[in-house]
């Protein structure tokens, strides 16, 4: 049991898996060795989890590009 780790019941696990299956897509991509930690450290330095930082960065870029058209 790790610090910050929450114990889930089997019913809770099933509910989470069902929600994820019905509401979320998974994107997997590769980066050069060492970059993952660099990106994670930067995201954490601005108070964001890495996944949130990546999503916000993509959405900001898309919004900026759509504004310039």
mmCIF file of N, CA and C in Angstrom:
data_model
loop_
_atom_site.group_PDB
_atom_site.id
_atom_site.type_symbol
_atom_site.label_atom_id
_atom_site.label_comp_id
_atom_site.label_asym_id
_atom_site.label_seq_id
_atom_site.Cartn_x
_atom_site.Cartn_y
_atom_site.Cartn_z
ATOM 1 N N UNK A 1 0.846 -1.179 0.000
ATOM 2 C CA UNK A 1 0.000 0.000 0.000
ATOM 3 C C UNK A 1 0.889 1.239 0.000
ATOM 4 N N UNK A 2 0.867 1.977 -1.113
ATOM 5 C CA UNK A 2 1.734 3.147 -1.273
ATOM 6 C C UNK A 2 1.044 4.414 -0.776
ATOM 7 N N UNK A 3 1.863 5.385 -0.412
ATOM 8 C CA UNK A 3 1.347 6.685 -0.005
ATOM 9 C C UNK A 3 0.494 7.260 -1.138
ATOM 10 N N UNK A 4 -0.699 7.718 -0.802
ATOM 11 C CA UNK A 4 -1.580 8.302 -1.798
ATOM 12 C C UNK A 4 -2.372 7.276 -2.588
ATOM 13 N N UNK A 5 -2.147 6.013 -2.329
ATOM 14 C CA UNK A 5 -2.851 4.946 -3.035
ATOM 15 C C UNK A 5 -4.154 4.656 -2.308
ATOM 16 N N UNK A 6 -5.236 4.604 -3.033
ATOM 17 C CA UNK A 6 -6.541 4.346 -2.444
ATOM 18 C C UNK A 6 -6.929 2.901 -2.735
ATOM 19 N N UNK A 7 -7.414 2.223 -1.729
ATOM 20 C CA UNK A 7 -7.858 0.845 -1.903
ATOM 21 C C UNK A 7 -9.277 0.857 -2.479
ATOM 22 N N UNK A 8 -9.520 0.099 -3.547
ATOM 23 C CA UNK A 8 -10.821 0.020 -4.182
ATOM 24 C C UNK A 8 -11.416 -1.351 -3.962
ATOM 25 N N UNK A 9 -12.732 -1.385 -3.853
ATOM 26 C CA UNK A 9 -13.422 -2.666 -3.807
ATOM 27 C C UNK A 9 -13.501 -3.199 -5.231
ATOM 28 N N UNK A 10 -13.829 -4.453 -5.368
ATOM 29 C CA UNK A 10 -13.989 -5.033 -6.715
ATOM 30 C C UNK A 10 -15.105 -4.320 -7.470
ATOM 31 N N UNK A 11 -16.181 -3.967 -6.778
ATOM 32 C CA UNK A 11 -17.284 -3.252 -7.430
ATOM 33 C C UNK A 11 -16.808 -1.881 -7.919
ATOM 34 N N UNK A 12 -15.982 -1.219 -7.123
ATOM 35 C CA UNK A 12 -15.436 0.076 -7.525
ATOM 36 C C UNK A 12 -14.542 -0.047 -8.738
ATOM 37 N N UNK A 13 -13.731 -1.102 -8.772
ATOM 38 C CA UNK A 13 -12.858 -1.348 -9.928
ATOM 39 C C UNK A 13 -13.693 -1.572 -11.181
ATOM 40 N N UNK A 14 -14.743 -2.364 -11.061
ATOM 41 C CA UNK A 14 -15.608 -2.628 -12.223
ATOM 42 C C UNK A 14 -16.281 -1.343 -12.701
ATOM 43 N N UNK A 15 -16.740 -0.530 -11.762
ATOM 44 C CA UNK A 15 -17.395 0.728 -12.131
ATOM 45 C C UNK A 15 -16.417 1.651 -12.849
ATOM 46 N N UNK A 16 -15.190 1.725 -12.353
ATOM 47 C CA UNK A 16 -14.167 2.560 -12.988
ATOM 48 C C UNK A 16 -13.862 2.056 -14.383
ATOM 49 N N UNK A 17 -13.683 0.755 -14.533
ATOM 50 C CA UNK A 17 -13.389 0.173 -15.846
ATOM 51 C C UNK A 17 -14.538 0.422 -16.816
ATOM 52 N N UNK A 18 -15.779 0.293 -16.360
ATOM 53 C CA UNK A 18 -16.944 0.530 -17.212
ATOM 54 C C UNK A 18 -16.985 1.993 -17.659
ATOM 55 N N UNK A 19 -16.750 2.906 -16.721
ATOM 56 C CA UNK A 19 -16.739 4.330 -17.056
ATOM 57 C C UNK A 19 -15.670 4.616 -18.105
ATOM 58 N N UNK A 20 -14.452 4.123 -17.878
ATOM 59 C CA UNK A 20 -13.360 4.372 -18.810
ATOM 60 C C UNK A 20 -13.669 3.804 -20.190
ATOM 61 N N UNK A 21 -14.226 2.607 -20.248
ATOM 62 C CA UNK A 21 -14.552 1.977 -21.523
ATOM 63 C C UNK A 21 -15.579 2.797 -22.300
ATOM 64 N N UNK A 22 -16.562 3.342 -21.595
ATOM 65 C CA UNK A 22 -17.654 4.052 -22.247
ATOM 66 C C UNK A 22 -17.370 5.527 -22.515
ATOM 67 N N UNK A 23 -16.386 6.112 -21.824
ATOM 68 C CA UNK A 23 -16.232 7.555 -21.891
ATOM 69 C C UNK A 23 -14.847 8.063 -22.280
ATOM 70 N N UNK A 24 -13.858 7.213 -22.311
ATOM 71 C CA UNK A 24 -12.500 7.677 -22.554
ATOM 72 C C UNK A 24 -11.817 6.891 -23.664
ATOM 73 N N UNK A 25 -10.971 7.560 -24.433
ATOM 74 C CA UNK A 25 -10.099 6.909 -25.405
ATOM 75 C C UNK A 25 -8.691 6.874 -24.824
ATOM 76 N N UNK A 26 -7.894 5.937 -25.291
ATOM 77 C CA UNK A 26 -6.506 5.829 -24.866
ATOM 78 C C UNK A 26 -5.602 6.210 -26.028
ATOM 79 N N UNK A 27 -4.609 7.052 -25.746
ATOM 80 C CA UNK A 27 -3.607 7.422 -26.739
ATOM 81 C C UNK A 27 -2.250 7.014 -26.179
ATOM 82 N N UNK A 28 -1.492 6.259 -26.953
ATOM 83 C CA UNK A 28 -0.151 5.852 -26.545
ATOM 84 C C UNK A 28 0.839 6.380 -27.566
ATOM 85 N N UNK A 29 1.911 6.991 -27.095
ATOM 86 C CA UNK A 29 2.955 7.436 -28.004
ATOM 87 C C UNK A 29 4.310 7.303 -27.327
ATOM 88 N N UNK A 30 5.343 7.307 -28.119
ATOM 89 C CA UNK A 30 6.704 7.097 -27.621
ATOM 90 C C UNK A 30 7.509 8.387 -27.724
ATOM 91 N N UNK A 31 8.395 8.576 -26.756
ATOM 92 C CA UNK A 31 9.290 9.733 -26.745
ATOM 93 C C UNK A 31 10.710 9.235 -26.511
ATOM 94 N N UNK A 32 11.715 10.020 -26.878
ATOM 95 C CA UNK A 32 13.099 9.593 -26.641
ATOM 96 C C UNK A 32 13.358 9.346 -25.152
ATOM 97 N N UNK A 33 14.251 8.405 -24.879
ATOM 98 C CA UNK A 33 14.617 8.085 -23.498
ATOM 99 C C UNK A 33 14.947 9.359 -22.737
ATOM 100 N N UNK A 34 14.434 9.453 -21.529
ATOM 101 C CA UNK A 34 14.702 10.590 -20.664
ATOM 102 C C UNK A 34 13.709 11.728 -20.814
ATOM 103 N N UNK A 35 13.037 11.814 -21.958
ATOM 104 C CA UNK A 35 12.094 12.905 -22.183
ATOM 105 C C UNK A 35 10.844 12.771 -21.319
ATOM 106 N N UNK A 36 10.398 11.551 -21.080
ATOM 107 C CA UNK A 36 9.199 11.354 -20.265
ATOM 108 C C UNK A 36 9.385 11.996 -18.898
ATOM 109 N N UNK A 37 10.524 11.755 -18.262
ATOM 110 C CA UNK A 37 10.787 12.338 -16.949
ATOM 111 C C UNK A 37 10.921 13.849 -17.043
ATOM 112 N N UNK A 38 11.566 14.330 -18.096
ATOM 113 C CA UNK A 38 11.699 15.774 -18.298
ATOM 114 C C UNK A 38 10.317 16.417 -18.410
ATOM 115 N N UNK A 39 9.444 15.820 -19.219
ATOM 116 C CA UNK A 39 8.092 16.341 -19.390
ATOM 117 C C UNK A 39 7.311 16.252 -18.079
ATOM 118 N N UNK A 40 7.418 15.124 -17.397
ATOM 119 C CA UNK A 40 6.699 14.939 -16.133
ATOM 120 C C UNK A 40 7.160 15.962 -15.093
ATOM 121 N N UNK A 41 8.467 16.155 -14.987
ATOM 122 C CA UNK A 41 8.994 17.117 -14.019
ATOM 123 C C UNK A 41 8.505 18.531 -14.317
ATOM 124 N N UNK A 42 8.481 18.892 -15.594
ATOM 125 C CA UNK A 42 7.990 20.217 -15.949
ATOM 126 C C UNK A 42 6.509 20.351 -15.598
ATOM 127 N N UNK A 43 5.725 19.361 -15.971
ATOM 128 C CA UNK A 43 4.286 19.409 -15.676
ATOM 129 C C UNK A 43 4.054 19.547 -14.174
ATOM 130 N N UNK A 44 4.770 18.766 -13.386
ATOM 131 C CA UNK A 44 4.619 18.834 -11.933
ATOM 132 C C UNK A 44 5.059 20.195 -11.396
ATOM 133 N N UNK A 45 6.063 20.815 -12.035
ATOM 134 C CA UNK A 45 6.536 22.121 -11.568
ATOM 135 C C UNK A 45 5.482 23.211 -11.751
ATOM 136 N N UNK A 46 4.540 22.986 -12.674
ATOM 137 C CA UNK A 46 3.451 23.950 -12.862
ATOM 138 C C UNK A 46 2.141 23.425 -12.274
ATOM 139 N N UNK A 47 2.247 22.357 -11.482
ATOM 140 C CA UNK A 47 1.101 21.859 -10.729
ATOM 141 C C UNK A 47 0.132 20.985 -11.489
ATOM 142 N N UNK A 48 0.601 20.330 -12.557
ATOM 143 C CA UNK A 48 -0.278 19.488 -13.357
ATOM 144 C C UNK A 48 0.264 18.071 -13.469
ATOM 145 N N UNK A 49 -0.634 17.087 -13.527
ATOM 146 C CA UNK A 49 -0.178 15.749 -13.909
ATOM 147 C C UNK A 49 0.236 15.775 -15.383
ATOM 148 N N UNK A 50 1.113 14.869 -15.775
ATOM 149 C CA UNK A 50 1.617 14.854 -17.149
ATOM 150 C C UNK A 50 0.482 14.752 -18.167
ATOM 151 N N UNK A 51 -0.478 13.883 -17.947
ATOM 152 C CA UNK A 51 -1.563 13.719 -18.928
ATOM 153 C C UNK A 51 -2.359 15.004 -19.103
ATOM 154 N N UNK A 52 -2.636 15.705 -18.022
ATOM 155 C CA UNK A 52 -3.367 16.972 -18.110
ATOM 156 C C UNK A 52 -2.546 18.013 -18.851
ATOM 157 N N UNK A 53 -1.250 18.067 -18.580
ATOM 158 C CA UNK A 53 -0.366 19.003 -19.277
ATOM 159 C C UNK A 53 -0.374 18.739 -20.784
ATOM 160 N N UNK A 54 -0.292 17.478 -21.175
ATOM 161 C CA UNK A 54 -0.278 17.121 -22.602
ATOM 162 C C UNK A 54 -1.595 17.534 -23.253
ATOM 163 N N UNK A 55 -2.714 17.201 -22.623
ATOM 164 C CA UNK A 55 -4.024 17.534 -23.191
ATOM 165 C C UNK A 55 -4.200 19.043 -23.306
ATOM 166 N N UNK A 56 -3.862 19.785 -22.250
ATOM 167 C CA UNK A 56 -3.991 21.245 -22.289
ATOM 168 C C UNK A 56 -3.098 21.848 -23.376
ATOM 169 N N UNK A 57 -1.894 21.321 -23.532
ATOM 170 C CA UNK A 57 -0.977 21.832 -24.550
ATOM 171 C C UNK A 57 -1.544 21.617 -25.947
ATOM 172 N N UNK A 58 -2.082 20.449 -26.201
ATOM 173 C CA UNK A 58 -2.675 20.159 -27.512
ATOM 174 C C UNK A 58 -3.870 21.063 -27.761
ATOM 175 N N UNK A 59 -4.753 21.190 -26.774
ATOM 176 C CA UNK A 59 -5.949 22.007 -26.948
ATOM 177 C C UNK A 59 -5.612 23.483 -27.149
ATOM 178 N N UNK A 60 -4.610 23.995 -26.418
ATOM 179 C CA UNK A 60 -4.191 25.381 -26.603
ATOM 180 C C UNK A 60 -3.626 25.602 -28.004
ATOM 181 N N UNK A 61 -2.843 24.658 -28.505
ATOM 182 C CA UNK A 61 -2.274 24.762 -29.854
ATOM 183 C C UNK A 61 -3.388 24.747 -30.899
ATOM 184 N N UNK A 62 -4.356 23.857 -30.728
ATOM 185 C CA UNK A 62 -5.462 23.776 -31.677
ATOM 186 C C UNK A 62 -6.283 25.065 -31.672
ATOM 187 N N UNK A 63 -6.544 25.601 -30.483
ATOM 188 C CA UNK A 63 -7.304 26.848 -30.384
ATOM 189 C C UNK A 63 -6.552 28.000 -31.047
ATOM 190 N N UNK A 64 -5.242 28.072 -30.800
ATOM 191 C CA UNK A 64 -4.420 29.125 -31.397
ATOM 192 C C UNK A 64 -4.425 29.018 -32.921
ATOM 193 N N UNK A 65 -4.264 27.791 -33.441
ATOM 194 C CA UNK A 65 -4.259 27.594 -34.895
ATOM 195 C C UNK A 65 -5.614 27.931 -35.508
ATOM 196 N N UNK A 66 -6.693 27.593 -34.830
ATOM 197 C CA UNK A 66 -8.030 27.906 -35.355
ATOM 198 C C UNK A 66 -8.303 29.392 -35.330
ATOM 199 N N UNK A 67 -7.726 30.115 -34.387
ATOM 200 C CA UNK A 67 -7.894 31.561 -34.299
ATOM 201 C C UNK A 67 -7.157 32.263 -35.429
ATOM 202 N N UNK A 68 -6.042 31.695 -35.857
ATOM 203 C CA UNK A 68 -5.216 32.310 -36.904
ATOM 204 C C UNK A 68 -5.711 32.038 -38.314
ATOM 205 N N UNK A 69 -6.747 31.279 -38.463
ATOM 206 C CA UNK A 69 -7.228 30.949 -39.816
ATOM 207 C C UNK A 69 -8.191 31.986 -40.345
#
